[in-house]
JSON list of C-alpha atoms in Angstrom, two decimals:
[
{"chain": "Q", "resi": 1, "resn": "MET", "atom": "CA", "xyz": [-5.25, -42.99, 48.53]},
{"chain": "Q", "resi": 2, "resn": "LYS", "atom": "CA", "xyz": [-6.04, -39.56, 47.07]},
{"chain": "Q", "resi": 3, "resn": "LEU", "atom": "CA", "xyz": [-3.19, -37.58, 44.51]},
{"chain": "Q", "resi": 4, "resn": "TYR", "atom": "CA", "xyz": [-3.69, -34.60, 43.33]},
{"chain": "Q", "resi": 5, "resn": "PHE", "atom": "CA", "xyz": [-2.36, -32.49, 40.36]},
{"chain": "Q", "resi": 6, "resn": "TYR", "atom": "CA", "xyz": [-2.67, -29.20, 39.39]},
{"chain": "Q", "resi": 7, "resn": "GLY", "atom": "CA", "xyz": [-1.17, -26.95, 36.43]},
{"chain": "Q", "resi": 8, "resn": "SER", "atom": "CA", "xyz": [-1.96, -23.43, 35.02]},
{"chain": "Q", "resi": 9, "resn": "ASN", "atom": "CA", "xyz": [-0.25, -20.91, 32.97]},
{"chain": "Q", "resi": 10, "resn": "ARG", "atom": "CA", "xyz": [-1.06, -17.81, 34.67]},
{"chain": "Q", "resi": 11, "resn": "LEU", "atom": "CA", "xyz": [-2.03, -16.14, 31.16]},
{"chain": "Q", "resi": 12, "resn": "GLU", "atom": "CA", "xyz": [-5.62, -14.62, 30.37]},
{"chain": "Q", "resi": 13, "resn": "ARG", "atom": "CA", "xyz": [-5.24, -16.07, 27.12]},
{"chain": "Q", "resi": 14, "resn": "ARG", "atom": "CA", "xyz": [-4.92, -19.96, 28.34]},
{"chain": "Q", "resi": 15, "resn": "GLU", "atom": "CA", "xyz": [-4.02, -21.75, 25.18]},
{"chain": "Q", "resi": 16, "resn": "GLU", "atom": "CA", "xyz": [-0.78, -19.44, 24.65]},
{"chain": "Q", "resi": 17, "resn": "SER", "atom": "CA", "xyz": [2.41, -20.46, 25.93]},
{"chain": "Q", "resi": 18, "resn": "GLY", "atom": "CA", "xyz": [4.10, -18.73, 28.98]},
{"chain": "Q", "resi": 19, "resn": "VAL", "atom": "CA", "xyz": [5.26, -19.57, 32.51]},
{"chain": "Q", "resi": 20, "resn": "GLY", "atom": "CA", "xyz": [2.97, -21.39, 34.57]},
{"chain": "Q", "resi": 21, "resn": "ILE", "atom": "CA", "xyz": [3.20, -23.68, 37.80]},
{"chain": "Q", "resi": 22, "resn": "ILE", "atom": "CA", "xyz": [3.12, -27.54, 37.78]},
{"chain": "Q", "resi": 23, "resn": "ALA", "atom": "CA", "xyz": [2.12, -29.06, 41.34]},
{"chain": "Q", "resi": 24, "resn": "PHE", "atom": "CA", "xyz": [0.54, -32.48, 43.19]},
{"chain": "Q", "resi": 25, "resn": "ALA", "atom": "CA", "xyz": [0.04, -33.04, 46.29]},
{"chain": "Q", "resi": 26, "resn": "ILE", "atom": "CA", "xyz": [-0.26, -36.54, 48.19]},
{"chain": "Q", "resi": 27, "resn": "PRO", "atom": "CA", "xyz": [-1.77, -35.26, 51.92]},
{"chain": "Q", "resi": 28, "resn": "ASP", "atom": "CA", "xyz": [-1.71, -38.74, 53.23]},
{"chain": "Q", "resi": 29, "resn": "ILE", "atom": "CA", "xyz": [1.88, -38.84, 53.35]},
{"chain": "Q", "resi": 30, "resn": "GLY", "atom": "CA", "xyz": [2.27, -34.85, 53.52]},
{"chain": "Q", "resi": 31, "resn": "PHE", "atom": "CA", "xyz": [3.83, -34.19, 50.36]},
{"chain": "Q", "resi": 32, "resn": "LEU", "atom": "CA", "xyz": [3.45, -31.32, 48.39]},
{"chain": "Q", "resi": 33, "resn": "PHE", "atom": "CA", "xyz": [5.61, -30.45, 45.10]},
{"chain": "Q", "resi": 34, "resn": "ARG", "atom": "CA", "xyz": [5.48, -27.24, 43.28]},
{"chain": "Q", "resi": 35, "resn": "SER", "atom": "CA", "xyz": [7.91, -26.33, 40.11]},
{"chain": "Q", "resi": 36, "resn": "ALA", "atom": "CA", "xyz": [7.67, -23.66, 37.57]},
{"chain": "Q", "resi": 37, "resn": "HIS", "atom": "CA", "xyz": [6.98, -24.64, 33.96]},
{"chain": "Q", "resi": 38, "resn": "ARG", "atom": "CA", "xyz": [6.60, -23.39, 30.58]},
{"chain": "Q", "resi": 39, "resn": "GLY", "atom": "CA", "xyz": [3.55, -24.00, 28.51]},
{"chain": "Q", "resi": 40, "resn": "ASN", "atom": "CA", "xyz": [-0.21, -23.43, 27.35]},
{"chain": "Q", "resi": 41, "resn": "ALA", "atom": "CA", "xyz": [-2.64, -24.38, 29.93]},
{"chain": "Q", "resi": 42, "resn": "LEU", "atom": "CA", "xyz": [-3.58, -28.30, 28.75]},
{"chain": "Q", "resi": 43, "resn": "GLU", "atom": "CA", "xyz": [0.65, -28.40, 28.87]},
{"chain": "Q", "resi": 44, "resn": "CYS", "atom": "CA", "xyz": [0.97, -27.58, 32.53]},
{"chain": "Q", "resi": 45, "resn": "GLU", "atom": "CA", "xyz": [-1.72, -30.10, 33.48]},
{"chain": "Q", "resi": 46, "resn": "TYR", "atom": "CA", "xyz": [0.00, -32.53, 31.44]},
{"chain": "Q", "resi": 47, "resn": "HIS", "atom": "CA", "xyz": [3.00, -31.91, 32.94]},
{"chain": "Q", "resi": 48, "resn": "ALA", "atom": "CA", "xyz": [1.87, -31.77, 36.43]},
{"chain": "Q", "resi": 49, "resn": "LEU", "atom": "CA", "xyz": [-0.15, -35.19, 35.90]},
{"chain": "Q", "resi": 50, "resn": "LEU", "atom": "CA", "xyz": [3.08, -36.57, 34.36]},
{"chain": "Q", "resi": 51, "resn": "THR", "atom": "CA", "xyz": [5.31, -35.60, 37.08]},
{"chain": "Q", "resi": 52, "resn": "LEU", "atom": "CA", "xyz": [2.81, -37.23, 39.34]},
{"chain": "Q", "resi": 53, "resn": "CYS", "atom": "CA", "xyz": [2.82, -40.59, 37.40]},
{"chain": "Q", "resi": 54, "resn": "ARG", "atom": "CA", "xyz": [7.17, -40.45, 37.46]},
{"chain": "Q", "resi": 55, "resn": "PHE", "atom": "CA", "xyz": [6.67, -40.05, 41.18]},
{"chain": "Q", "resi": 56, "resn": "VAL", "atom": "CA", "xyz": [4.37, -42.82, 41.93]},
{"chain": "Q", "resi": 57, "resn": "GLU", "atom": "CA", "xyz": [6.42, -44.93, 39.59]},
{"chain": "Q", "resi": 58, "resn": "ALA", "atom": "CA", "xyz": [9.87, -44.36, 41.35]},
{"chain": "Q", "resi": 59, "resn": "ASN", "atom": "CA", "xyz": [8.07, -44.28, 45.01]},
{"chain": "Q", "resi": 60, "resn": "THR", "atom": "CA", "xyz": [6.20, -47.64, 44.32]},
{"chain": "Q", "resi": 61, "resn": "GLY", "atom": "CA", "xyz": [6.51, -48.79, 47.95]},
{"chain": "Q", "resi": 62, "resn": "LEU", "atom": "CA", "xyz": [4.62, -45.84, 49.19]},
{"chain": "Q", "resi": 63, "resn": "PHE", "atom": "CA", "xyz": [1.30, -47.04, 47.46]},
{"chain": "Q", "resi": 64, "resn": "LYS", "atom": "CA", "xyz": [1.90, -50.76, 47.24]},
{"chain": "Q", "resi": 65, "resn": "GLY", "atom": "CA", "xyz": [-1.52, -52.28, 47.52]},
{"chain": "Q", "resi": 66, "resn": "GLN", "atom": "CA", "xyz": [-3.20, -48.78, 47.85]},
{"chain": "Q", "resi": 67, "resn": "LYS", "atom": "CA", "xyz": [-6.04, -47.89, 45.08]},
{"chain": "Q", "resi": 68, "resn": "LEU", "atom": "CA", "xyz": [-4.81, -44.81, 43.97]},
{"chain": "Q", "resi": 69, "resn": "GLU", "atom": "CA", "xyz": [-6.92, -41.84, 42.34]},
{"chain": "Q", "resi": 70, "resn": "PHE", "atom": "CA", "xyz": [-5.37, -38.95, 40.88]},
{"chain": "Q", "resi": 71, "resn": "LEU", "atom": "CA", "xyz": [-7.65, -35.66, 40.82]},
{"chain": "Q", "resi": 72, "resn": "GLY", "atom": "CA", "xyz": [-7.34, -32.87, 38.87]},
{"chain": "Q", "resi": 73, "resn": "ASP", "atom": "CA", "xyz": [-9.42, -29.56, 38.20]},
{"chain": "Q", "resi": 74, "resn": "SER", "atom": "CA", "xyz": [-9.03, -29.54, 34.71]},
{"chain": "Q", "resi": 75, "resn": "THR", "atom": "CA", "xyz": [-12.09, -31.31, 32.70]},
{"chain": "Q", "resi": 76, "resn": "ALA", "atom": "CA", "xyz": [-9.44, -31.37, 29.28]},
{"chain": "Q", "resi": 77, "resn": "ALA", "atom": "CA", "xyz": [-7.21, -33.27, 30.87]},
{"chain": "Q", "resi": 78, "resn": "VAL", "atom": "CA", "xyz": [-9.04, -35.67, 33.20]},
{"chain": "Q", "resi": 79, "resn": "TYR", "atom": "CA", "xyz": [-11.62, -36.40, 30.17]},
{"chain": "Q", "resi": 80, "resn": "GLN", "atom": "CA", "xyz": [-8.50, -36.62, 27.18]},
{"chain": "Q", "resi": 81, "resn": "VAL", "atom": "CA", "xyz": [-6.46, -38.88, 29.66]},
{"chain": "Q", "resi": 82, "resn": "SER", "atom": "CA", "xyz": [-9.43, -41.13, 30.53]},
{"chain": "Q", "resi": 83, "resn": "ARG", "atom": "CA", "xyz": [-10.63, -41.36, 26.77]},
{"chain": "Q", "resi": 84, "resn": "PRO", "atom": "CA", "xyz": [-9.40, -43.82, 23.81]},
{"chain": "Q", "resi": 85, "resn": "ASP", "atom": "CA", "xyz": [-10.47, -40.82, 21.51]},
{"chain": "Q", "resi": 86, "resn": "GLY", "atom": "CA", "xyz": [-9.56, -37.85, 23.65]},
{"chain": "Q", "resi": 87, "resn": "SER", "atom": "CA", "xyz": [-12.84, -36.18, 22.61]},
{"chain": "Q", "resi": 88, "resn": "PHE", "atom": "CA", "xyz": [-15.81, -34.92, 24.81]},
{"chain": "Q", "resi": 89, "resn": "ARG", "atom": "CA", "xyz": [-18.12, -32.24, 25.48]},
{"chain": "Q", "resi": 90, "resn": "LEU", "atom": "CA", "xyz": [-18.57, -30.15, 28.33]},
{"chain": "Q", "resi": 91, "resn": "VAL", "atom": "CA", "xyz": [-22.12, -29.49, 28.90]},
{"chain": "Q", "resi": 92, "resn": "ASP", "atom": "CA", "xyz": [-22.21, -26.16, 30.83]},
{"chain": "Q", "resi": 93, "resn": "HIS", "atom": "CA", "xyz": [-25.88, -24.95, 31.52]},
{"chain": "Q", "resi": 94, "resn": "SER", "atom": "CA", "xyz": [-25.20, -21.48, 31.66]},
{"chain": "Q", "resi": 95, "resn": "LEU", "atom": "CA", "xyz": [-24.02, -21.24, 28.06]},
{"chain": "Q", "resi": 96, "resn": "LYS", "atom": "CA", "xyz": [-26.53, -20.55, 25.29]},
{"chain": "Q", "resi": 97, "resn": "ASP", "atom": "CA", "xyz": [-26.13, -23.35, 23.13]},
{"chain": "Q", "resi": 98, "resn": "SER", "atom": "CA", "xyz": [-25.28, -25.69, 26.60]},
{"chain": "Q", "resi": 99, "resn": "THR", "atom": "CA", "xyz": [-22.27, -26.89, 25.08]},
{"chain": "Q", "resi": 100, "resn": "ALA", "atom": "CA", "xyz": [-19.20, -25.62, 25.07]},
{"chain": "Q", "resi": 101, "resn": "PRO", "atom": "CA", "xyz": [-16.20, -27.52, 23.34]},
{"chain": "Q", "resi": 102, "resn": "LEU", "atom": "CA", "xyz": [-12.88, -27.72, 25.42]},
{"chain": "Q", "resi": 103, "resn": "PRO", "atom": "CA", "xyz": [-9.33, -27.50, 23.88]},
{"chain": "Q", "resi": 104, "resn": "MET", "atom": "CA", "xyz": [-8.13, -30.71, 22.37]},
{"chain": "Q", "resi": 105, "resn": "ALA", "atom": "CA", "xyz": [-4.96, -31.98, 22.40]},
{"chain": "Q", "resi": 106, "resn": "ASN", "atom": "CA", "xyz": [-2.20, -31.11, 19.37]},
{"chain": "Q", "resi": 107, "resn": "GLY", "atom": "CA", "xyz": [1.11, -31.68, 18.79]},
{"chain": "Q", "resi": 108, "resn": "GLU", "atom": "CA", "xyz": [3.26, -31.35, 22.18]},
{"chain": "Q", "resi": 109, "resn": "SER", "atom": "CA", "xyz": [-0.13, -31.90, 24.24]},
{"chain": "Q", "resi": 110, "resn": "SER", "atom": "CA", "xyz": [-0.91, -35.64, 21.75]},
{"chain": "Q", "resi": 111, "resn": "ARG", "atom": "CA", "xyz": [2.68, -36.46, 22.62]},
{"chain": "Q", "resi": 112, "resn": "LEU", "atom": "CA", "xyz": [1.93, -35.82, 26.33]},
{"chain": "Q", "resi": 113, "resn": "LEU", "atom": "CA", "xyz": [-1.48, -37.49, 26.20]},
{"chain": "Q", "resi": 114, "resn": "GLU", "atom": "CA", "xyz": [-0.08, -40.90, 25.09]},
{"chain": "Q", "resi": 115, "resn": "ARG", "atom": "CA", "xyz": [2.18, -41.01, 27.70]},
{"chain": "Q", "resi": 116, "resn": "LEU", "atom": "CA", "xyz": [0.11, -40.29, 30.26]},
{"chain": "Q", "resi": 117, "resn": "ARG", "atom": "CA", "xyz": [-2.43, -42.85, 29.11]},
{"chain": "Q", "resi": 118, "resn": "ALA", "atom": "CA", "xyz": [0.43, -45.67, 28.78]},
{"chain": "Q", "resi": 119, "resn": "PHE", "atom": "CA", "xyz": [1.45, -44.53, 32.31]},
{"chain": "Q", "resi": 120, "resn": "LYS", "atom": "CA", "xyz": [-2.35, -45.07, 33.84]},
{"chain": "Q", "resi": 121, "resn": "LYS", "atom": "CA", "xyz": [-2.57, -48.37, 31.97]},
{"chain": "Q", "resi": 122, "resn": "LYS", "atom": "CA", "xyz": [0.91, -49.52, 33.59]},
{"chain": "Q", "resi": 123, "resn": "LEU", "atom": "CA", "xyz": [0.00, -47.84, 37.19]},
{"chain": "Q", "resi": 124, "resn": "GLY", "atom": "CA", "xyz": [-3.86, -48.31, 37.15]},
{"chain": "Q", "resi": 125, "resn": "PHE", "atom": "CA", "xyz": [-4.76, -45.44, 38.85]},
{"chain": "Q", "resi": 126, "resn": "SER", "atom": "CA", "xyz": [-8.27, -43.92, 38.27]},
{"chain": "Q", "resi": 127, "resn": "LEU", "atom": "CA", "xyz": [-8.55, -40.59, 37.04]},
{"chain": "Q", "resi": 128, "resn": "LEU", "atom": "CA", "xyz": [-11.15, -38.03, 38.60]},
{"chain": "Q", "resi": 129, "resn": "TRP", "atom": "CA", "xyz": [-12.34, -34.57, 38.16]},
{"chain": "Q", "resi": 130, "resn": "VAL", "atom": "CA", "xyz": [-12.91, -32.32, 41.33]},
{"chain": "Q", "resi": 131, "resn": "PRO", "atom": "CA", "xyz": [-13.58, -28.58, 41.72]},
{"chain": "Q", "resi": 132, "resn": "LEU", "atom": "CA", "xyz": [-10.86, -26.12, 41.92]},
{"chain": "Q", "resi": 133, "resn": "SER", "atom": "CA", "xyz": [-11.27, -25.23, 45.65]},
{"chain": "Q", "resi": 134, "resn": "GLU", "atom": "CA", "xyz": [-11.38, -29.11, 46.66]},
{"chain": "Q", "resi": 135, "resn": "ASN", "atom": "CA", "xyz": [-7.85, -29.53, 44.61]},
{"chain": "Q", "resi": 136, "resn": "ARG", "atom": "CA", "xyz": [-5.09, -30.13, 47.33]},
{"chain": "Q", "resi": 137, "resn": "ALA", "atom": "CA", "xyz": [-2.57, -29.14, 44.66]},
{"chain": "Q", "resi": 138, "resn": "ALA", "atom": "CA", "xyz": [-4.05, -26.26, 43.58]},
{"chain": "Q", "resi": 139, "resn": "GLU", "atom": "CA", "xyz": [-2.23, -22.89, 45.20]},
{"chain": "Q", "resi": 140, "resn": "GLU", "atom": "CA", "xyz": [-5.29, -21.73, 47.07]},
{"chain": "Q", "resi": 141, "resn": "ALA", "atom": "CA", "xyz": [-5.85, -25.37, 48.75]},
{"chain": "Q", "resi": 142, "resn": "ALA", "atom": "CA", "xyz": [-2.31, -25.80, 49.10]},
{"chain": "Q", "resi": 143, "resn": "CYS", "atom": "CA", "xyz": [-1.57, -23.21, 51.63]},
{"chain": "Q", "resi": 144, "resn": "HIS", "atom": "CA", "xyz": [-3.45, -25.14, 54.22]},
{"chain": "Q", "resi": 145, "resn": "PRO", "atom": "CA", "xyz": [-2.36, -28.83, 53.68]},
{"chain": "Q", "resi": 146, "resn": "THR", "atom": "CA", "xyz": [-3.39, -31.64, 56.06]},
{"chain": "Q", "resi": 147, "resn": "VAL", "atom": "CA", "xyz": [-0.37, -34.23, 56.76]},
{"chain": "Q", "resi": 148, "resn": "LYS", "atom": "CA", "xyz": [-1.69, -37.57, 58.60]},
{"chain": "Q", "resi": 149, "resn": "ASN", "atom": "CA", "xyz": [1.38, -39.42, 58.27]},
{"chain": "Q", "resi": 150, "resn": "SER", "atom": "CA", "xyz": [4.35, -37.18, 59.20]},
{"chain": "Q", "resi": 151, "resn": "PRO", "atom": "CA", "xyz": [7.22, -37.77, 59.16]},
{"chain": "Q", "resi": 152, "resn": "LEU", "atom": "CA", "xyz": [7.68, -40.42, 56.76]},
{"chain": "Q", "resi": 153, "resn": "SER", "atom": "CA", "xyz": [8.49, -43.95, 57.50]},
{"chain": "Q", "resi": 154, "resn": "GLU", "atom": "CA", "xyz": [10.57, -44.60, 54.70]},
{"chain": "Q", "resi": 155, "resn": "LYS", "atom": "CA", "xyz": [12.92, -42.12, 51.96]},
{"chain": "Q", "resi": 156, "resn": "LEU", "atom": "CA", "xyz": [11.68, -40.83, 48.77]},
{"chain": "Q", "resi": 157, "resn": "ASN", "atom": "CA", "xyz": [13.00, -41.21, 45.61]},
{"chain": "Q", "resi": 158, "resn": "THR", "atom": "CA", "xyz": [13.45, -38.56, 44.07]},
{"chain": "Q", "resi": 159, "resn": "SER", "atom": "CA", "xyz": [14.36, -39.51, 40.55]},
{"chain": "Q", "resi": 160, "resn": "PHE", "atom": "CA", "xyz": [11.27, -37.96, 39.05]},
{"chain": "Q", "resi": 161, "resn": "LEU", "atom": "CA", "xyz": [13.39, -34.69, 39.25]},
{"chain": "Q", "resi": 162, "resn": "GLU", "atom": "CA", "xyz": [15.74, -35.75, 36.84]},
{"chain": "Q", "resi": 163, "resn": "ALA", "atom": "CA", "xyz": [13.48, -34.52, 34.31]},
{"chain": "Q", "resi": 164, "resn": "PHE", "atom": "CA", "xyz": [14.03, -31.12, 35.58]},
{"chain": "Q", "resi": 165, "resn": "GLY", "atom": "CA", "xyz": [17.19, -31.14, 35.22]},
{"chain": "Q", "resi": 166, "resn": "PRO", "atom": "CA", "xyz": [19.49, -28.24, 33.78]},
{"chain": "Q", "resi": 167, "resn": "LYS", "atom": "CA", "xyz": [18.58, -27.65, 29.98]},
{"chain": "Q", "resi": 168, "resn": "LYS", "atom": "CA", "xyz": [19.16, -24.50, 28.00]},
{"chain": "Q", "resi": 169, "resn": "ASN", "atom": "CA", "xyz": [16.51, -21.97, 27.65]},
{"chain": "Q", "resi": 170, "resn": "SER", "atom": "CA", "xyz": [16.47, -18.61, 26.06]},
{"chain": "Q", "resi": 171, "resn": "ASP", "atom": "CA", "xyz": [14.96, -17.02, 29.37]},
{"chain": "Q", "resi": 172, "resn": "PRO", "atom": "CA", "xyz": [17.24, -16.17, 32.04]},
{"chain": "Q", "resi": 173, "resn": "GLY", "atom": "CA", "xyz": [14.35, -16.73, 34.51]},
{"chain": "Q", "resi": 174, "resn": "LEU", "atom": "CA", "xyz": [13.73, -20.17, 33.55]},
{"chain": "Q", "resi": 175, "resn": "SER", "atom": "CA", "xyz": [16.93, -21.85, 34.65]},
{"chain": "Q", "resi": 176, "resn": "SER", "atom": "CA", "xyz": [15.25, -25.46, 35.04]},
{"chain": "Q", "resi": 177, "resn": "PHE", "atom": "CA", "xyz": [13.02, -25.93, 31.95]}
]
């Protein structure tokens, strides 16, 4: 079963922290989740993947016996979660030196990375990169979801949403961070 995740902070300088979005989509069950989130681009990607992991954990009956493929368009998130040392270089033939370092996890991102690696081991999913245009959780693709099975045959466990409970935040526009 293919499960897509997406995160972005909507800032021109993606390494800066700002308001963004996290999302995941599971077309086989017709499920799309979106929430506002504050963080840099990598943190938003990590939180999108973490939220998807929590959903899968809370709804194990939906995924029992399924081979799970988690798909995201963030090269940094996919490689850093997949590789034990978290290091990688992306070959980009359009650049003069042909390699471009991508952001490494640090601080909050490092803590998230360790949690994601633990979930990957626990849930046994494969983590793969897809182009943005094929990411069903990304905003552009999510506008046209394909639902194979609707409605769901069982009730969803939404306990994964507890992580989004009310918290104090200095920004009045961010009531659920």
